[in-house]
Amino acid sequence: MAARIGIFAVVVAVFLSIPAFSSAQDLQIVNAERRIDLSSHIVKAFLTLKVENIGKNPAAEMLLAFSPTQIKNLAMVQALAITGKKKKKTYLPLDVKPTEQPDAPNDTGYYRVTFISPLGPGETVSLEVLYILTHSLEPFPVEITQSESQLVYYHDSAVILSPYHVKQQTTFVKTPSTRVESFTSIEPANRAGKEIKYGPYENRASYSYAPVIIHFENNSPFAVVEELVREIEISHWGSLQITEHYRLTHGGARHKDVFSRVDYQSKRSVSGASSFNALLAVLPPRVNSVYYRDDIGNISTSHLRTGFRKSELEFEPRYPLFGGWRATFIIGYRVPLEDYLFEASDGRRYLNFTFGCPLVETIVNKLTIKVVLPEGSKDPSAVLPFTVNQELQVKYSYLDIVGRTVVVLQKDNVVPTHNVPFQVYYTFKPIYMLAEPFMLVSAFFFVFVASLAYVHIDLNIARK
Amino acid sequence: MIHEFDPYFNYRTTLFLTEKGFYEFWNWFDSESWYPLGRIIGGTLYPGLMVTAALIYWALRFLRFFVHIREVCVLTAPFFASNTTLVAYFFGKEIWDTGAGLVAAVLIAICPGYISRSVAGSYDNEAVAIFALLLTFYLFVKAVNTGSLAWALGSAFGYFYMVSAWGGYVFIINLVPLYVLVLLITGRYSMRLYIAYNCMYILGMLLAMQIRFVGFQHVQSGEHMGAMGVFLLMQVFYFLDWVKYQLNDTKLFQTFLRITVTSAILVGGIALGVGTASGYISPWTGRFYSLLDPTYAKDHIPIIASVSEHQPTAWSSFMFDYHILLFLFPAGLYFCFKRLSDATIFIVMYGLTSLYFAGVMVRLILVATPAVCLISAIAVSATVKNLTSLLRTKQKVSQTGSTKGAGSSKASSKVTLDQSQPFQKNGASALLVGVFYLLSRYAIHCTWVTSEAYSSPSIVLAARGAHGNRILFDDYREAYYWLRQNTPTDAKIMSWWDYGYQITAMGNRTVIVDNNTWNNTHIATVGRAMSSNEDEAYEIMRSLDVNYVLVVFGGVTGYSSDDINKFLWMVRIGGGVFPVIKEPDYLVNGEFRVDKGASPKMLNCLMYKLCYYRFGELTTEYGKPPGYDRARGGEIGNKDIKLEHLEEAYTTSNWIVRIYRVKPPTNRL
């Protein structure tokens, strides 16, 4: 192990930026501080940057660079500009977009941050960047028994990967417990309690890279929803029916050998430390008709707490989930329509609902949201703060003739930070609401008329 | 939610039918059960139920009601039960009058004996079969009463539906000929009977042959021979009638009669003898024998005797399921005999035979229920009618002074007779109040029974906690779902056959044996594996490719119908085929015990080891030593159990289901 760390410590990859990056030469990062939170299986990194324009032309935007493994697992990047002095700090959200650079070294991925106003020569700006990584903690050993606790690797660089020159930088890594098996040391680096500090490092050239591996204990629930399908059905008769199909798995180190109920019951603290059997879903307030079931029927282990601001559904899968075990289940609930459906100024209606997954601290590998509009709706369009795949489908439900338009929104790699409102606009004439009752009424009417006629008509050939 | 064991299989097949279509269903070879033999589903089930549910499903889909097939399955039984009450009304009307029909419908609507099989979720063959049974009988009686071909045809179709739905159709095909025979003997032969029976038998038989599981049994099996004999007898009767008409000479006819009858009996006897001897006509099956002779199964076929539903009925369960009907039934019989007709003879015979069968087998209470309800309804209706007419005419007597009221002549004549008796009016009203009191008690009892005994699925166990709160043990589904999600899709699971259907339907995994107990040897092999020691059992399990073993254990919760209590049946069934397994080896002085005094063979058999593995470390009840078995009330005898070839794969939260993984063989050095 020590030898490997030594090798990594020596290997400091330095990429020289090429003059094609004209803006890259113009900016430099005066001070950077990075805090990486490894306490759950969702890796959150907070980056505080102080950027200075050292070129001659105003710069409108800057680039954030990520290594190829990170860009693959990157769930979200957010940036805020800090303006004002210490006590009157205001944060302004900035536009962040993934972008491609034609000559990116070693498949580096980029995000482009656009400043509020172009940065003039000699000016500086402070930015706060939050990026979230999923599937970045690699269990090692890959398989553990019930009595072992889960150890994971985290790979990153001690210095910030950036296309700009970084004058001074520090990285803090927070681990969930004090148990850290090993970490790559790149001087100056030290560990105190749950925190590992890398740096400060001075004057690192652009594209500096110093790979580090941290091997530590992480027993937080690695709840990964492999696939989540949320169906939101709008009924203009007054409610919104939401059905969520989960395919949950434990994404941590795989369970091996026996599962012993005796140990699990009696030595709960040391047995199955990385397993979990309770989940929490945050549902909208005023939720009603909540159910929790799976393919073979109702599951009775759930509690609902309703509140003014949110409702909480506490539930347990049928069995505790150990590494690699799977569970599928369905949660359904109903909310009043008036909280979520509004009329826009142009006469169109829009649904305002929360994106993402209601389960706390879970990663969703593939999220599909299906908004089922009432029959007869036209011109649907969805508005989201980030890019998703969109398509339209048709669904047939009770008494449908032409079918209902379904707006399908699909996104991979979703984390709780994606739980932000989105809107679906559509036009709908209220007269369509009466179509189905009218059909039923007329059907019964015809049945009665037919029976009336049948009773009164004499079909006998022979005269009586 | 779907209840019990068999409905899960029915649900699974219905799902298959709706997904793959009818032809695929007919040709379905199920490799998920009876590994490694498999099972030809299309040819070994009664498809009536599945086809009915699928048709309802398709009809609803066509009408734009997008229901799930599970919802259809769950509600099929209540739907058919409601149809049954309608049929009961018409049947009662046919044999007695509208009042009796109405009372019959009310009685059957809430009778616990029927509700037990018609609650929502009880998706079993019986659910539609009782409807079909009653419909067939009703149409047949109607046909006998009217002599109309149309009703007889309807009855044949009813019979066809019954055949397609349930093995209990054998009851129809034996009761109807018996009834015809009784009518013949009592001199009630008529042209109406001839038409009704012939049409029903011929068409019913031809239609029934279309069901693959039944096939040619109508002409080949011993159980159906009675019907054919009666059919031939009818022809002889008709022929003789014709000859008698032609001959116009009594003496000549007597001679002719003697010759024909002797030769007919001779030919029939020879045909039957040859057929049986050559194996063309199969002898009666074990279940049929055990119906006629209740002790037969216990001696010869342990697998039938091991099912709790096949046990003889206890008196308490008659009371539980029938309540006041039990007392009304003889009264109804009295009324039937008092006003004897073709129809009342039928209901009397139906009532008596089915009640006998209900006494032999618990599950046949269901078949007797409609008859008991109908006959009781006759009693109630006739009593109430007599009493009320008594009251009414009495009033008229006092008002108009006339003894001839608007009531029936019988009632009014009774009034004239009883006029001298004092307190007549008061007595009648008191009796009426009594009848209604009884009926209301019945309604209360039914509601109570339904809510207590039949409304909760047996797969979820409920208990009262220390503070009076309800505790649910959902361990079965926990285990099945665990199997479904966390085992390889081709895993083979060995368990006792009771859980086979549930494992395939809910766990979606291949099982070795299941509730369709068609291969006794295979079940005996599993029984043998369970009752052998681990090394021997491992050999058997290896030969069956078993990956997981599932046992049900109630020692922690005090759940008494677990595998240890069923274990003697495994030994008996296993021993029935493999003489190495001997029941006395597992008993101590004829006593079955699991504590220290248990026999060494018992303490080391696979079932014991799997159930009690690491149980010795657990304290189940305060103040009792660890390893205290709450289901049997004793400390277990072998607390230090080591498993060599198996390892614990999963145990549910209340220990009810324990699943073990069979380890691959170790490398031989």
mmCIF file of N, CA and C in Angstrom, chain A residues 375-449:
data_model
loop_
_atom_site.group_PDB
_atom_site.id
_atom_site.type_symbol
_atom_site.label_atom_id
_atom_site.label_comp_id
_atom_site.label_asym_id
_atom_site.label_seq_id
_atom_site.Cartn_x
_atom_site.Cartn_y
_atom_site.Cartn_z
ATOM 1 N N GLU A 375 -57.658 13.733 -20.933
ATOM 2 C CA GLU A 375 -58.004 13.466 -22.318
ATOM 3 C C GLU A 375 -58.503 14.753 -22.965
ATOM 4 N N GLY A 376 -58.009 15.024 -24.159
ATOM 5 C CA GLY A 376 -58.415 16.229 -24.851
ATOM 6 C C GLY A 376 -57.451 17.381 -24.682
ATOM 7 N N SER A 377 -56.338 17.160 -23.960
ATOM 8 C CA SER A 377 -55.364 18.238 -23.802
ATOM 9 C C SER A 377 -54.534 18.374 -25.073
ATOM 10 N N LYS A 378 -54.080 19.584 -25.293
ATOM 11 C CA LYS A 378 -53.295 19.846 -26.507
ATOM 12 C C LYS A 378 -52.035 20.636 -26.178
ATOM 13 N N ASP A 379 -51.127 20.647 -27.116
ATOM 14 C CA ASP A 379 -49.895 21.443 -27.081
ATOM 15 C C ASP A 379 -49.148 21.339 -25.756
ATOM 16 N N PRO A 380 -48.760 20.156 -25.341
ATOM 17 C CA PRO A 380 -48.024 20.102 -24.084
ATOM 18 C C PRO A 380 -46.580 20.568 -24.266
ATOM 19 N N SER A 381 -46.056 21.225 -23.257
ATOM 20 C CA SER A 381 -44.643 21.568 -23.271
ATOM 21 C C SER A 381 -44.150 21.602 -21.833
ATOM 22 N N ALA A 382 -42.925 21.156 -21.644
ATOM 23 C CA ALA A 382 -42.386 21.079 -20.292
ATOM 24 C C ALA A 382 -41.281 22.104 -20.126
ATOM 25 N N VAL A 383 -41.209 22.695 -18.947
ATOM 26 C CA VAL A 383 -40.172 23.675 -18.652
ATOM 27 C C VAL A 383 -39.375 23.172 -17.462
ATOM 28 N N LEU A 384 -38.081 22.979 -17.661
ATOM 29 C CA LEU A 384 -37.230 22.476 -16.587
ATOM 30 C C LEU A 384 -35.963 23.304 -16.492
ATOM 31 N N PRO A 385 -35.404 23.380 -15.291
ATOM 32 C CA PRO A 385 -34.161 24.142 -15.156
ATOM 33 C C PRO A 385 -32.930 23.405 -15.679
ATOM 34 N N PHE A 386 -33.059 22.149 -16.070
ATOM 35 C CA PHE A 386 -31.906 21.437 -16.624
ATOM 36 C C PHE A 386 -32.391 20.578 -17.780
ATOM 37 N N THR A 387 -31.462 20.023 -18.526
ATOM 38 C CA THR A 387 -31.869 19.301 -19.724
ATOM 39 C C THR A 387 -32.294 17.873 -19.374
ATOM 40 N N VAL A 388 -33.383 17.457 -19.969
ATOM 41 C CA VAL A 388 -33.857 16.077 -19.830
ATOM 42 C C VAL A 388 -34.309 15.608 -21.206
ATOM 43 N N ASN A 389 -34.414 14.311 -21.368
ATOM 44 C CA ASN A 389 -34.986 13.779 -22.608
ATOM 45 C C ASN A 389 -36.500 13.880 -22.502
ATOM 46 N N GLN A 390 -37.110 14.341 -23.565
ATOM 47 C CA GLN A 390 -38.561 14.474 -23.549
ATOM 48 C C GLN A 390 -39.168 13.716 -24.705
ATOM 49 N N GLU A 391 -40.308 13.109 -24.467
ATOM 50 C CA GLU A 391 -41.077 12.555 -25.570
ATOM 51 C C GLU A 391 -42.540 12.522 -25.180
ATOM 52 N N LEU A 392 -43.379 12.247 -26.167
ATOM 53 C CA LEU A 392 -44.815 12.202 -25.916
ATOM 54 C C LEU A 392 -45.313 10.782 -26.139
ATOM 55 N N GLN A 393 -46.209 10.346 -25.291
ATOM 56 C CA GLN A 393 -46.821 9.030 -25.453
ATOM 57 C C GLN A 393 -48.321 9.189 -25.325
ATOM 58 N N VAL A 394 -49.020 8.095 -25.579
ATOM 59 C CA VAL A 394 -50.473 8.096 -25.393
ATOM 60 C C VAL A 394 -50.817 6.971 -24.437
ATOM 61 N N LYS A 395 -51.645 7.281 -23.496
ATOM 62 C CA LYS A 395 -52.044 6.266 -22.522
ATOM 63 C C LYS A 395 -53.562 6.164 -22.499
ATOM 64 N N TYR A 396 -54.033 4.940 -22.388
ATOM 65 C CA TYR A 396 -55.477 4.738 -22.283
ATOM 66 C C TYR A 396 -55.835 4.417 -20.857
ATOM 67 N N SER A 397 -56.775 5.144 -20.333
ATOM 68 C CA SER A 397 -57.244 4.862 -18.979
ATOM 69 C C SER A 397 -58.741 4.644 -19.055
ATOM 70 N N TYR A 398 -59.397 4.645 -17.903
ATOM 71 C CA TYR A 398 -60.821 4.365 -17.861
ATOM 72 C C TYR A 398 -61.609 5.223 -18.838
ATOM 73 N N LEU A 399 -62.416 4.579 -19.656
ATOM 74 C CA LEU A 399 -63.363 5.246 -20.554
ATOM 75 C C LEU A 399 -62.704 6.201 -21.544
ATOM 76 N N ASP A 400 -61.467 5.939 -21.922
ATOM 77 C CA ASP A 400 -60.805 6.810 -22.877
ATOM 78 C C ASP A 400 -61.076 6.347 -24.306
ATOM 79 N N ILE A 401 -61.220 7.310 -25.169
ATOM 80 C CA ILE A 401 -61.425 6.969 -26.579
ATOM 81 C C ILE A 401 -60.211 7.358 -27.397
ATOM 82 N N VAL A 402 -59.797 8.609 -27.286
ATOM 83 C CA VAL A 402 -58.626 9.023 -28.054
ATOM 84 C C VAL A 402 -57.339 8.844 -27.258
ATOM 85 N N GLY A 403 -57.451 8.589 -26.003
ATOM 86 C CA GLY A 403 -56.264 8.395 -25.174
ATOM 87 C C GLY A 403 -55.768 9.694 -24.587
ATOM 88 N N ARG A 404 -54.924 9.558 -23.571
ATOM 89 C CA ARG A 404 -54.412 10.751 -22.901
ATOM 90 C C ARG A 404 -52.977 11.012 -23.342
ATOM 91 N N THR A 405 -52.662 12.264 -23.495
ATOM 92 C CA THR A 405 -51.295 12.615 -23.848
ATOM 93 C C THR A 405 -50.413 12.489 -22.609
ATOM 94 N N VAL A 406 -49.284 11.843 -22.792
ATOM 95 C CA VAL A 406 -48.365 11.679 -21.679
ATOM 96 C C VAL A 406 -47.062 12.377 -22.035
ATOM 97 N N VAL A 407 -46.651 13.298 -21.182
ATOM 98 C CA VAL A 407 -45.361 13.950 -21.372
ATOM 99 C C VAL A 407 -44.341 13.139 -20.572
ATOM 100 N N VAL A 408 -43.378 12.569 -21.259
ATOM 101 C CA VAL A 408 -42.396 11.724 -20.590
ATOM 102 C C VAL A 408 -41.094 12.501 -20.469
ATOM 103 N N LEU A 409 -40.639 12.658 -19.240
ATOM 104 C CA LEU A 409 -39.371 13.338 -18.990
ATOM 105 C C LEU A 409 -38.422 12.297 -18.429
ATOM 106 N N GLN A 410 -37.259 12.208 -19.011
ATOM 107 C CA GLN A 410 -36.353 11.151 -18.591
ATOM 108 C C GLN A 410 -34.982 11.734 -18.321
ATOM 109 N N LYS A 411 -34.427 11.375 -17.166
ATOM 110 C CA LYS A 411 -33.105 11.888 -16.818
ATOM 111 C C LYS A 411 -32.334 10.822 -16.067
ATOM 112 N N ASP A 412 -31.051 10.722 -16.363
ATOM 113 C CA ASP A 412 -30.192 9.778 -15.665
ATOM 114 C C ASP A 412 -29.469 10.484 -14.531
ATOM 115 N N ASN A 413 -29.034 9.672 -13.572
ATOM 116 C CA ASN A 413 -28.176 10.186 -12.512
ATOM 117 C C ASN A 413 -28.801 11.365 -11.759
ATOM 118 N N VAL A 414 -29.835 11.071 -11.041
ATOM 119 C CA VAL A 414 -30.566 12.117 -10.342
ATOM 120 C C VAL A 414 -30.258 12.039 -8.848
ATOM 121 N N VAL A 415 -29.984 13.170 -8.238
ATOM 122 C CA VAL A 415 -29.694 13.237 -6.805
ATOM 123 C C VAL A 415 -30.731 14.146 -6.146
ATOM 124 N N PRO A 416 -30.808 14.149 -4.816
ATOM 125 C CA PRO A 416 -31.845 14.962 -4.158
ATOM 126 C C PRO A 416 -31.806 16.437 -4.534
ATOM 127 N N THR A 417 -30.659 16.944 -4.942
ATOM 128 C CA THR A 417 -30.591 18.355 -5.334
ATOM 129 C C THR A 417 -31.452 18.638 -6.569
ATOM 130 N N HIS A 418 -31.824 17.597 -7.269
ATOM 131 C CA HIS A 418 -32.674 17.803 -8.443
ATOM 132 C C HIS A 418 -34.142 17.981 -8.090
ATOM 133 N N ASN A 419 -34.465 17.932 -6.781
ATOM 134 C CA ASN A 419 -35.864 18.089 -6.395
ATOM 135 C C ASN A 419 -36.269 19.557 -6.463
ATOM 136 N N VAL A 420 -36.411 20.035 -7.673
ATOM 137 C CA VAL A 420 -36.802 21.425 -7.887
ATOM 138 C C VAL A 420 -38.082 21.425 -8.717
ATOM 139 N N PRO A 421 -38.850 22.492 -8.640
ATOM 140 C CA PRO A 421 -40.115 22.496 -9.388
ATOM 141 C C PRO A 421 -39.901 22.514 -10.897
ATOM 142 N N PHE A 422 -40.794 21.872 -11.586
ATOM 143 C CA PHE A 422 -40.813 21.968 -13.042
ATOM 144 C C PHE A 422 -42.257 22.205 -13.467
ATOM 145 N N GLN A 423 -42.433 22.642 -14.699
ATOM 146 C CA GLN A 423 -43.778 22.975 -15.157
ATOM 147 C C GLN A 423 -44.098 22.249 -16.453
ATOM 148 N N VAL A 424 -45.330 21.856 -16.567
ATOM 149 C CA VAL A 424 -45.810 21.311 -17.834
ATOM 150 C C VAL A 424 -47.013 22.147 -18.251
ATOM 151 N N TYR A 425 -46.882 22.788 -19.399
ATOM 152 C CA TYR A 425 -47.963 23.639 -19.902
ATOM 153 C C TYR A 425 -48.800 22.867 -20.903
ATOM 154 N N TYR A 426 -50.089 23.103 -20.911
ATOM 155 C CA TYR A 426 -50.958 22.489 -21.922
ATOM 156 C C TYR A 426 -52.245 23.267 -21.998
ATOM 157 N N THR A 427 -52.975 23.076 -23.079
ATOM 158 C CA THR A 427 -54.283 23.718 -23.189
ATOM 159 C C THR A 427 -55.351 22.654 -23.028
ATOM 160 N N PHE A 428 -56.426 23.027 -22.404
ATOM 161 C CA PHE A 428 -57.480 22.064 -22.104
ATOM 162 C C PHE A 428 -58.800 22.801 -22.035
ATOM 163 N N LYS A 429 -59.778 22.280 -22.746
ATOM 164 C CA LYS A 429 -61.114 22.887 -22.666
ATOM 165 C C LYS A 429 -61.923 22.148 -21.617
ATOM 166 N N PRO A 430 -62.504 22.874 -20.667
ATOM 167 C CA PRO A 430 -63.221 22.210 -19.567
ATOM 168 C C PRO A 430 -64.376 21.337 -20.033
ATOM 169 N N ILE A 431 -64.850 21.575 -21.245
ATOM 170 C CA ILE A 431 -65.998 20.805 -21.720
ATOM 171 C C ILE A 431 -65.649 19.316 -21.810
ATOM 172 N N TYR A 432 -64.352 19.028 -22.024
ATOM 173 C CA TYR A 432 -63.943 17.631 -22.129
ATOM 174 C C TYR A 432 -64.149 16.875 -20.825
ATOM 175 N N MET A 433 -64.193 17.639 -19.746
ATOM 176 C CA MET A 433 -64.413 16.983 -18.454
ATOM 177 C C MET A 433 -65.738 16.260 -18.422
ATOM 178 N N LEU A 434 -66.684 16.764 -19.205
ATOM 179 C CA LEU A 434 -68.024 16.189 -19.145
ATOM 180 C C LEU A 434 -68.178 14.991 -20.076
ATOM 181 N N ALA A 435 -67.161 14.751 -20.898
ATOM 182 C CA ALA A 435 -67.296 13.697 -21.906
ATOM 183 C C ALA A 435 -67.573 12.344 -21.270
ATOM 184 N N GLU A 436 -66.777 11.984 -20.267
ATOM 185 C CA GLU A 436 -66.915 10.650 -19.702
ATOM 186 C C GLU A 436 -68.215 10.459 -18.916
ATOM 187 N N PRO A 437 -68.583 11.422 -18.052
ATOM 188 C CA PRO A 437 -69.904 11.274 -17.414
ATOM 189 C C PRO A 437 -71.024 11.177 -18.441
ATOM 190 N N PHE A 438 -70.885 11.975 -19.504
ATOM 191 C CA PHE A 438 -71.918 11.957 -20.527
ATOM 192 C C PHE A 438 -72.006 10.573 -21.180
ATOM 193 N N MET A 439 -70.836 9.988 -21.455
ATOM 194 C CA MET A 439 -70.819 8.655 -22.051
ATOM 195 C C MET A 439 -71.521 7.645 -21.158
ATOM 196 N N LEU A 440 -71.205 7.698 -19.876
ATOM 197 C CA LEU A 440 -71.817 6.752 -18.942
ATOM 198 C C LEU A 440 -73.330 6.940 -18.884
ATOM 199 N N VAL A 441 -73.720 8.213 -18.787
ATOM 200 C CA VAL A 441 -75.148 8.493 -18.689
ATOM 201 C C VAL A 441 -75.857 7.988 -19.938
ATOM 202 N N SER A 442 -75.265 8.272 -21.098
ATOM 203 C CA SER A 442 -75.945 7.864 -22.324
ATOM 204 C C SER A 442 -75.964 6.349 -22.450
ATOM 205 N N ALA A 443 -74.878 5.681 -22.001
ATOM 206 C CA ALA A 443 -74.871 4.220 -22.083
ATOM 207 C C ALA A 443 -76.010 3.643 -21.252
ATOM 208 N N PHE A 444 -76.165 4.143 -20.028
ATOM 209 C CA PHE A 444 -77.259 3.639 -19.185
ATOM 210 C C PHE A 444 -78.608 3.978 -19.799
ATOM 211 N N PHE A 445 -78.674 5.188 -20.336
ATOM 212 C CA PHE A 445 -79.918 5.613 -20.965
ATOM 213 C C PHE A 445 -80.309 4.646 -22.074
ATOM 214 N N PHE A 446 -79.336 4.282 -22.916
ATOM 215 C CA PHE A 446 -79.650 3.393 -24.029
ATOM 216 C C PHE A 446 -80.024 2.004 -23.545
ATOM 217 N N VAL A 447 -79.379 1.571 -22.472
ATOM 218 C CA VAL A 447 -79.746 0.259 -21.924
ATOM 219 C C VAL A 447 -81.201 0.269 -21.497
ATOM 220 N N PHE A 448 -81.598 1.345 -20.800
ATOM 221 C CA PHE A 448 -82.977 1.393 -20.321
ATOM 222 C C PHE A 448 -83.959 1.531 -21.477
ATOM 223 N N VAL A 449 -83.591 2.360 -22.454
ATOM 224 C CA VAL A 449 -84.478 2.521 -23.605
ATOM 225 C C VAL A 449 -84.630 1.190 -24.328
#
